[in-house]
Short mmCIF file of C-alpha atoms in Angstrom, two decimals:
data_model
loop_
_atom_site.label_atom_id
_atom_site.label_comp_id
_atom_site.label_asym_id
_atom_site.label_seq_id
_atom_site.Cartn_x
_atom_site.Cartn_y
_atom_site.Cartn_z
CA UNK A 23 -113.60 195.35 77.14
CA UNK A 24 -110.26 194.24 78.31
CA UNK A 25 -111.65 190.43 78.27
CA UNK A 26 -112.46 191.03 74.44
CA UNK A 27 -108.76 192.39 73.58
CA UNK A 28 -107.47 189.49 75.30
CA UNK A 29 -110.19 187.15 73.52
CA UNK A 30 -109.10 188.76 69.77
CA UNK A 31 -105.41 188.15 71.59
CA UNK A 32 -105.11 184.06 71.71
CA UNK A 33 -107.08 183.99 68.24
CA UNK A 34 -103.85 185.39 67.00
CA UNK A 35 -101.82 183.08 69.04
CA UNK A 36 -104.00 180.25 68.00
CA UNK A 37 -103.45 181.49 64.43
CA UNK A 38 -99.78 182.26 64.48
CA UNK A 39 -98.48 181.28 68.04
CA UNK A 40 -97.84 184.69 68.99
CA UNK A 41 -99.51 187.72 69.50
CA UNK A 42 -98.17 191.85 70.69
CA UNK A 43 -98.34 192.31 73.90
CA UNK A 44 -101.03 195.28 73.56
CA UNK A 45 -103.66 195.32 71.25
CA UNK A 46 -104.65 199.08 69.46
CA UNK A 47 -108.57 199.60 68.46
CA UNK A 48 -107.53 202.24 65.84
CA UNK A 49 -109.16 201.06 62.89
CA UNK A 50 -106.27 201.32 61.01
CA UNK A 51 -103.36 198.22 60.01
CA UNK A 52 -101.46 197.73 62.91
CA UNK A 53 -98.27 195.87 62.40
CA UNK A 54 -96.27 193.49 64.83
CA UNK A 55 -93.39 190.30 64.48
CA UNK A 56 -93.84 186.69 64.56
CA UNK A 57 -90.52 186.83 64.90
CA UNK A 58 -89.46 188.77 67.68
CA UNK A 59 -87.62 190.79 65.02
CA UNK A 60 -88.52 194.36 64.94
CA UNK A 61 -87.31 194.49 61.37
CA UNK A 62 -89.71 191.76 60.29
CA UNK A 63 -93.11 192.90 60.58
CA UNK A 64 -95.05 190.37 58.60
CA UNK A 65 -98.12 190.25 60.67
CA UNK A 66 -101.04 192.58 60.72
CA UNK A 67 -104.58 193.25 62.30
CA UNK A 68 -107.21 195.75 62.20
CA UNK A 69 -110.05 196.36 64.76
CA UNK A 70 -112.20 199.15 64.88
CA UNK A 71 -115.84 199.26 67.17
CA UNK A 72 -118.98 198.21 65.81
CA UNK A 73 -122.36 199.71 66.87
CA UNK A 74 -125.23 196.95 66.64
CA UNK A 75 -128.69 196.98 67.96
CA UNK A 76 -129.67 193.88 70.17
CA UNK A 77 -133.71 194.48 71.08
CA UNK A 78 -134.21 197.59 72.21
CA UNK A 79 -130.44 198.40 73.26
CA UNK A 80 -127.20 199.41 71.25
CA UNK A 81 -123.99 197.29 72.10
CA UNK A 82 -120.87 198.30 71.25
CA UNK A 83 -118.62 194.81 69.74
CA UNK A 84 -115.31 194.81 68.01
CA UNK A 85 -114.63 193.88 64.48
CA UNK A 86 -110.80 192.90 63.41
CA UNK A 87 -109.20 191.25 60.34
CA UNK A 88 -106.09 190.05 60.49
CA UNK A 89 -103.10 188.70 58.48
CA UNK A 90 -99.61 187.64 57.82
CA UNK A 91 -98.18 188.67 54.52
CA UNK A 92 -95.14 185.43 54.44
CA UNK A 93 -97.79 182.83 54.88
CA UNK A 94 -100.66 184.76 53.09
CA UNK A 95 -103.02 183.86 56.13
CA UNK A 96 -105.46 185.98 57.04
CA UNK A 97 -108.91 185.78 58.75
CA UNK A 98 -111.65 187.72 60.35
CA UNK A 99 -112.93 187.96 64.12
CA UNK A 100 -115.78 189.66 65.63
CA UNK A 101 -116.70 189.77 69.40
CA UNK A 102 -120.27 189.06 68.99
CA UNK A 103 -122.53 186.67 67.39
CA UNK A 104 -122.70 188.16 63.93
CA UNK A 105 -125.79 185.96 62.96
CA UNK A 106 -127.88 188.25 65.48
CA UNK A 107 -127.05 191.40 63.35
CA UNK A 108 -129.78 192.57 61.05
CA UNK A 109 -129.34 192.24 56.85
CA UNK A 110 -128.23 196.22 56.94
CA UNK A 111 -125.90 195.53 59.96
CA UNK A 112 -124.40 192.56 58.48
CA UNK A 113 -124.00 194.51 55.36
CA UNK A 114 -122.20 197.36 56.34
CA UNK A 115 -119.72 195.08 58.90
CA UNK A 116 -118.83 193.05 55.69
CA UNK A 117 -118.35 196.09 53.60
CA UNK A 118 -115.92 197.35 56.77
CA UNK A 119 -114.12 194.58 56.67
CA UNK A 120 -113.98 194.59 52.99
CA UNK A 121 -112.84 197.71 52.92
CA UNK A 122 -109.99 196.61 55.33
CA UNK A 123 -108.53 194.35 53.44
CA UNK A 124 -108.11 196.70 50.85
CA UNK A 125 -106.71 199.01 52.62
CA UNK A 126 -103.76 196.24 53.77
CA UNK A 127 -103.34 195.12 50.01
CA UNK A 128 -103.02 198.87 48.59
CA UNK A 129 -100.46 199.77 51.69
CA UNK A 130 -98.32 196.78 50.81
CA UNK A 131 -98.84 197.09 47.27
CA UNK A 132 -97.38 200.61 47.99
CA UNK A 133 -94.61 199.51 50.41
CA UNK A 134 -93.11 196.65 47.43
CA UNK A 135 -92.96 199.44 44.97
CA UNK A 136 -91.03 201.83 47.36
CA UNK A 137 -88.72 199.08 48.43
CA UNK A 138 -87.74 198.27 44.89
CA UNK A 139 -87.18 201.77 43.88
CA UNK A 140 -84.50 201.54 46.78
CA UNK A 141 -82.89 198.15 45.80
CA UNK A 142 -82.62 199.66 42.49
CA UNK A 143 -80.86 202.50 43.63
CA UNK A 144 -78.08 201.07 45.71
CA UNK A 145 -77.95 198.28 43.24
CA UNK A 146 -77.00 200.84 40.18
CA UNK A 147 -74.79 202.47 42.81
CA UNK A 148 -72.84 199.27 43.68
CA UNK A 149 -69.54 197.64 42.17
CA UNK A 150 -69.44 193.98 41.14
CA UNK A 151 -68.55 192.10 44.35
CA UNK A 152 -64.79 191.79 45.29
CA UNK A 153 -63.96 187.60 45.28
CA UNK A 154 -61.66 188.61 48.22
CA UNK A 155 -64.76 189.69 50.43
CA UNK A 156 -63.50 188.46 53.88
CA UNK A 157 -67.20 186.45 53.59
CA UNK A 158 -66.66 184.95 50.39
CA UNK A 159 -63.00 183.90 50.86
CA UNK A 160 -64.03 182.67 54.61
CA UNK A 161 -67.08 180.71 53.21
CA UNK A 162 -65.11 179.93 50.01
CA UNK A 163 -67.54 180.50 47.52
CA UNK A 164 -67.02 183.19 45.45
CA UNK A 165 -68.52 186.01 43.76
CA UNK A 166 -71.59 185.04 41.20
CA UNK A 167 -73.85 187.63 40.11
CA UNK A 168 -73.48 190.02 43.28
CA UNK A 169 -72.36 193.62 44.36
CA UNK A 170 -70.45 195.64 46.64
CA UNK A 171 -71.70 198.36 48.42
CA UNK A 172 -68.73 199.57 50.97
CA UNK A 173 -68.14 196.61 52.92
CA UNK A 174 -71.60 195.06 52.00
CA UNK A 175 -72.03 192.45 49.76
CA UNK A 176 -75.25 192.65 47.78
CA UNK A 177 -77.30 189.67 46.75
CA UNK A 178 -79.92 190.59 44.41
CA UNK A 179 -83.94 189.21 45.11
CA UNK A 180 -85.09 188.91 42.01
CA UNK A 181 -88.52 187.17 39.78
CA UNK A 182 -88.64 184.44 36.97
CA UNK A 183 -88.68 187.25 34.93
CA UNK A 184 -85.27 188.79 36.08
CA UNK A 185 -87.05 191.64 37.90
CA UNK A 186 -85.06 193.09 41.07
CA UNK A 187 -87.56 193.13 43.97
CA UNK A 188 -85.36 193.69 46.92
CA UNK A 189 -81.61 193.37 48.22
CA UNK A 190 -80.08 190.97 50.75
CA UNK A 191 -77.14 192.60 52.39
CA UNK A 192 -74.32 190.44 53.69
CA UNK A 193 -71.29 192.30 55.94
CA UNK A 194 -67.75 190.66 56.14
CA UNK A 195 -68.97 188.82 59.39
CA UNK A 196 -72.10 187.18 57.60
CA UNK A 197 -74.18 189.65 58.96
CA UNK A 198 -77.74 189.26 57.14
CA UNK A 199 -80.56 191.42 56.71
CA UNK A 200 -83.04 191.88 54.09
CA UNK A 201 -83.59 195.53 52.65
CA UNK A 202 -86.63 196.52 54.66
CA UNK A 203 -90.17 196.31 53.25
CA UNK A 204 -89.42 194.17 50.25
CA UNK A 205 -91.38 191.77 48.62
CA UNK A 206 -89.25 188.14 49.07
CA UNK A 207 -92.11 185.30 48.96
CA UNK A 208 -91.74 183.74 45.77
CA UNK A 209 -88.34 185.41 44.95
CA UNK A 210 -84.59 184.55 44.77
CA UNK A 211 -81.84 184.47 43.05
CA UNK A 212 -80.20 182.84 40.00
CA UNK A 213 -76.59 181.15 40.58
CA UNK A 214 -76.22 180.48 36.64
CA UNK A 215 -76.92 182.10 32.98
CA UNK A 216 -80.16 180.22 32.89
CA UNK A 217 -83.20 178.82 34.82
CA UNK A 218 -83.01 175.67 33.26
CA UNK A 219 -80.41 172.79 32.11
CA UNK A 220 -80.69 169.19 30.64
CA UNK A 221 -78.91 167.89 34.01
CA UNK A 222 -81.45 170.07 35.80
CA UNK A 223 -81.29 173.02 38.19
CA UNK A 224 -80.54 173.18 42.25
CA UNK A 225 -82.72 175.02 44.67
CA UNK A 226 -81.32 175.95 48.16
CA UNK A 227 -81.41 178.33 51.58
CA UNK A 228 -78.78 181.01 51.60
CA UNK A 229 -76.31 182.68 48.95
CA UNK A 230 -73.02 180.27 49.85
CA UNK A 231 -75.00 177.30 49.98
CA UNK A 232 -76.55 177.78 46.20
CA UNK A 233 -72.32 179.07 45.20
CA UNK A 234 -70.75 175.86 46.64
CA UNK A 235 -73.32 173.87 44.41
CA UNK A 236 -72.91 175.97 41.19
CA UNK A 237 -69.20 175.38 41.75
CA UNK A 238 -69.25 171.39 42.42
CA UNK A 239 -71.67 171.15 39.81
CA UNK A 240 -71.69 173.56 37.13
CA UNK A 241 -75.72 173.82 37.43
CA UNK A 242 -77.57 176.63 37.69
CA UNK A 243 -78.90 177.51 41.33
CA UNK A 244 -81.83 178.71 42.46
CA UNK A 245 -81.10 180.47 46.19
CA UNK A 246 -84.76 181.01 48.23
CA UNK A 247 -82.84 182.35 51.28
CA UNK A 248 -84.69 180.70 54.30
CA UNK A 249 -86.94 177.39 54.56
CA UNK A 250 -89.97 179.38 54.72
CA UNK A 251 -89.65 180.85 51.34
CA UNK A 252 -88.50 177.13 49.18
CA UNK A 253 -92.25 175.97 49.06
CA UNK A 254 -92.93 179.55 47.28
CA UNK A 255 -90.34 179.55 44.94
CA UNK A 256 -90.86 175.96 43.85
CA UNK A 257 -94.54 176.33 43.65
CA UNK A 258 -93.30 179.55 40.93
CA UNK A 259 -90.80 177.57 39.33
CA UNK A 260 -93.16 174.44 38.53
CA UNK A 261 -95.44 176.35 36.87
CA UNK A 262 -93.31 178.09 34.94
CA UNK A 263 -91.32 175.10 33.78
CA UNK A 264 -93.59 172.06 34.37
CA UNK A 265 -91.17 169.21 32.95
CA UNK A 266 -88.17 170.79 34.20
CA UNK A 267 -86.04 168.91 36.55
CA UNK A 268 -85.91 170.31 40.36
CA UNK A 269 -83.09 169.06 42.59
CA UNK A 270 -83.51 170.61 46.87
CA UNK A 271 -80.50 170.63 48.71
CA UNK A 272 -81.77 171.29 52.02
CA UNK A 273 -80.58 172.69 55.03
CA UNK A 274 -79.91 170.03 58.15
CA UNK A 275 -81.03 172.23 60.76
CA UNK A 276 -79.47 169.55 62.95
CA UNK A 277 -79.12 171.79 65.92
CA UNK A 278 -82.85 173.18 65.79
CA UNK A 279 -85.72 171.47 67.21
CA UNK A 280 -87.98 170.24 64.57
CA UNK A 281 -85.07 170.33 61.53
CA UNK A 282 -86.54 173.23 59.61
CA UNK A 283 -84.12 172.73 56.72
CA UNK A 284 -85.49 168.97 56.47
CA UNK A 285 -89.30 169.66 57.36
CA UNK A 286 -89.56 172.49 55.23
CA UNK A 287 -87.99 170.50 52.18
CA UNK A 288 -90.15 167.66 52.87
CA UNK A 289 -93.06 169.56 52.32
CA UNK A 290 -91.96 170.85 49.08
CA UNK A 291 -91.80 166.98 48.14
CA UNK A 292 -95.07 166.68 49.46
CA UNK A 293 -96.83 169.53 47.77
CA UNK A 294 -94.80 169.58 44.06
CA UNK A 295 -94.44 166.82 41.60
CA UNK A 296 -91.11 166.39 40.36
CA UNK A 297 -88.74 167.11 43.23
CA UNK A 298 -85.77 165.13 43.89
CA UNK A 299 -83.96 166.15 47.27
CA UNK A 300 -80.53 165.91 48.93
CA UNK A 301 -79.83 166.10 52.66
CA UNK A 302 -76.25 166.71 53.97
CA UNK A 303 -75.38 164.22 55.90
CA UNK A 304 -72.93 164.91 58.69
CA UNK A 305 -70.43 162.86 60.41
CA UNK A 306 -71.05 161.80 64.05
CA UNK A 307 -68.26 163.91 65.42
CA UNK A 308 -69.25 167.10 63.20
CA UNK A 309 -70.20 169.90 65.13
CA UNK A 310 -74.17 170.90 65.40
CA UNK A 311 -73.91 174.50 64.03
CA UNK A 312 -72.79 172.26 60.58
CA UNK A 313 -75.78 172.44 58.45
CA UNK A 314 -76.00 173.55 54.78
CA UNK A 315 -73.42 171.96 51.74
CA UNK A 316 -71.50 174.56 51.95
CA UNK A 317 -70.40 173.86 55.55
CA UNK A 318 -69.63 169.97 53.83
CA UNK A 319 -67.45 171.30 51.66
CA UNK A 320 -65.66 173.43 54.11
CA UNK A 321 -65.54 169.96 55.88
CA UNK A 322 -64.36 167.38 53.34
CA UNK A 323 -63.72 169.39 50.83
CA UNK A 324 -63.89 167.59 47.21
CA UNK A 325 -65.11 164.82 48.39
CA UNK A 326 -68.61 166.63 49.44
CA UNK A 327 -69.32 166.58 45.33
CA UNK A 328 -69.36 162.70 45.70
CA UNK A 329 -73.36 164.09 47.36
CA UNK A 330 -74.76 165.23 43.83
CA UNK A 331 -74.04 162.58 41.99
#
């Protein structure tokens, strides 16, 4: 039995390169991190036991189904040879697993809706954000569309539609952390008045990043927060506005293996018609933690604008 956890153990490392240390036969959604974040608990499995006759003799197998909610993968594993079930035993696994997945979309159905009743709540509560935020001032930026919660800045996570999902909270060190439970795939939010503009519209990582572009260029800006999430937005904001004009400024994640600003962008060139992008470029005695535009314009000041032309 322990050789069969371990088994259903590397197919999530195979699936997502990582995998919790102990796996629970409960039968109900177990979550864990691909992150290593305890707050971020994006991936899921269940596995329950599953009687089956083989000949004369009843074996005992496990059944899982498994998932990540960012990437929308998902798949199903079973420690036996599921063609040697019978029609009624391959029925009633399928309607198990079925069942299963179900269960997952209902429970983070339910989880979205609970998060945005609390996003609305401190949002309503909140002031407009204070330009003298020691985060704003120190990442020169300003205030566009944001709260104040305390000593909190709020950044709202919100649809094409203008609907508030979820809450980014940023403290005067530039702290980060999501409001937990929220619904952010797909989701962002709007530097701007409007979603589109003749000279087109700029789509970027984090919250300073899309105000230092909104200020050097008078566009609206689309912020996605992380590289994982631009592919998701963009894929949204095609199809909502086919013809419109997309500009990515990406993140050059010069210090982190594989460039995840650049790769990530690259694939959003790859997969969406349309999409013109800008890397910063640094120079060669810049330091590595340098990555986004607004870290150029804290660097050369004006002269970073010369980029979006």
């Amino acid at each position: 039995y322990i050789d069969i956890l371990r088994n259903f153990q590397q197919v999530l490392i195979d699936t997502f390169n990582h995998a919790p240390a102990e796996i629970k036969v409960s039968g109900k959604i177990e979550r864990y991190s691909l992150t290593g974040k305890q707050s971020d608990l994006s991936a899921w499995y269940v596995c329950h036991e599953f009687t089956y006759q083989l000949g004369n003799q009843h074996q005992m197998g496990l059944a899982c189904v498994f998932g990540d909610h960012r990437s929308k993968l998902k798949g199903e594993w079973n420690s036996f040879d599921i063609t040697r079930l019978t029609y009624s035993e391959q029925k009633a696994l399928r309607a198990k697993q079925l069942e299963q997945h179900r269960q997952y979309q209902t429970e983070l159905v339910a989880k979205y809706q609970q998060a945005q009743e609390q996003a609305l709540k401190h949002w309503n509560a909140a002031v407009v954000a204070n330009p003298n935020h020691p985060y704003l001032v120190r990442k020169q930026c300003g205030a566009f569309g944001i709260k104040q919660q305390g000593q909190q800045l709020l950044i709202p996570v919100c649809d094409f539609d203008g609907v508030l999902h979820g809450l980014q909270f940023i403290d005067p060190n530039g702290k980060k952390q999501f409001l937990r439970g929220m619904a952010k795939r797909g989701h962002f939010c709007l530097i701007g008045s409007t979603l589109t503009h003749p000279k087109g519209v700029y789509l970027c990582e984090g919250y300073a990043t899309g105000a230092s572009l909104h200020i050097a260029s008078g566009l609206p800006v689309i912020v996605a927060f992380d590289a994982g999430n631009l592919l998701s937005v963009a894929e949204r904001y095609r199809q909502r506005f086919p013809q419109a004009e997309l500009i990515l400024c990406a993140d050059n994640d010069r210090k982190t293996a594989g460039n995840p600003g650049v790769t990530q962008a690259r694939t959003v060139l790859e997969r969406i018609q349309g999409v013109k992008l800008i890397i910063p470029e640094f120079p060669a005695s810049t330091p590595l933690h340098f990555s986004d535009f607004n870290d150029l314009v804290a660097l050369l000041g004006n002269r970073a604008k010369e980029l979006l032309a």
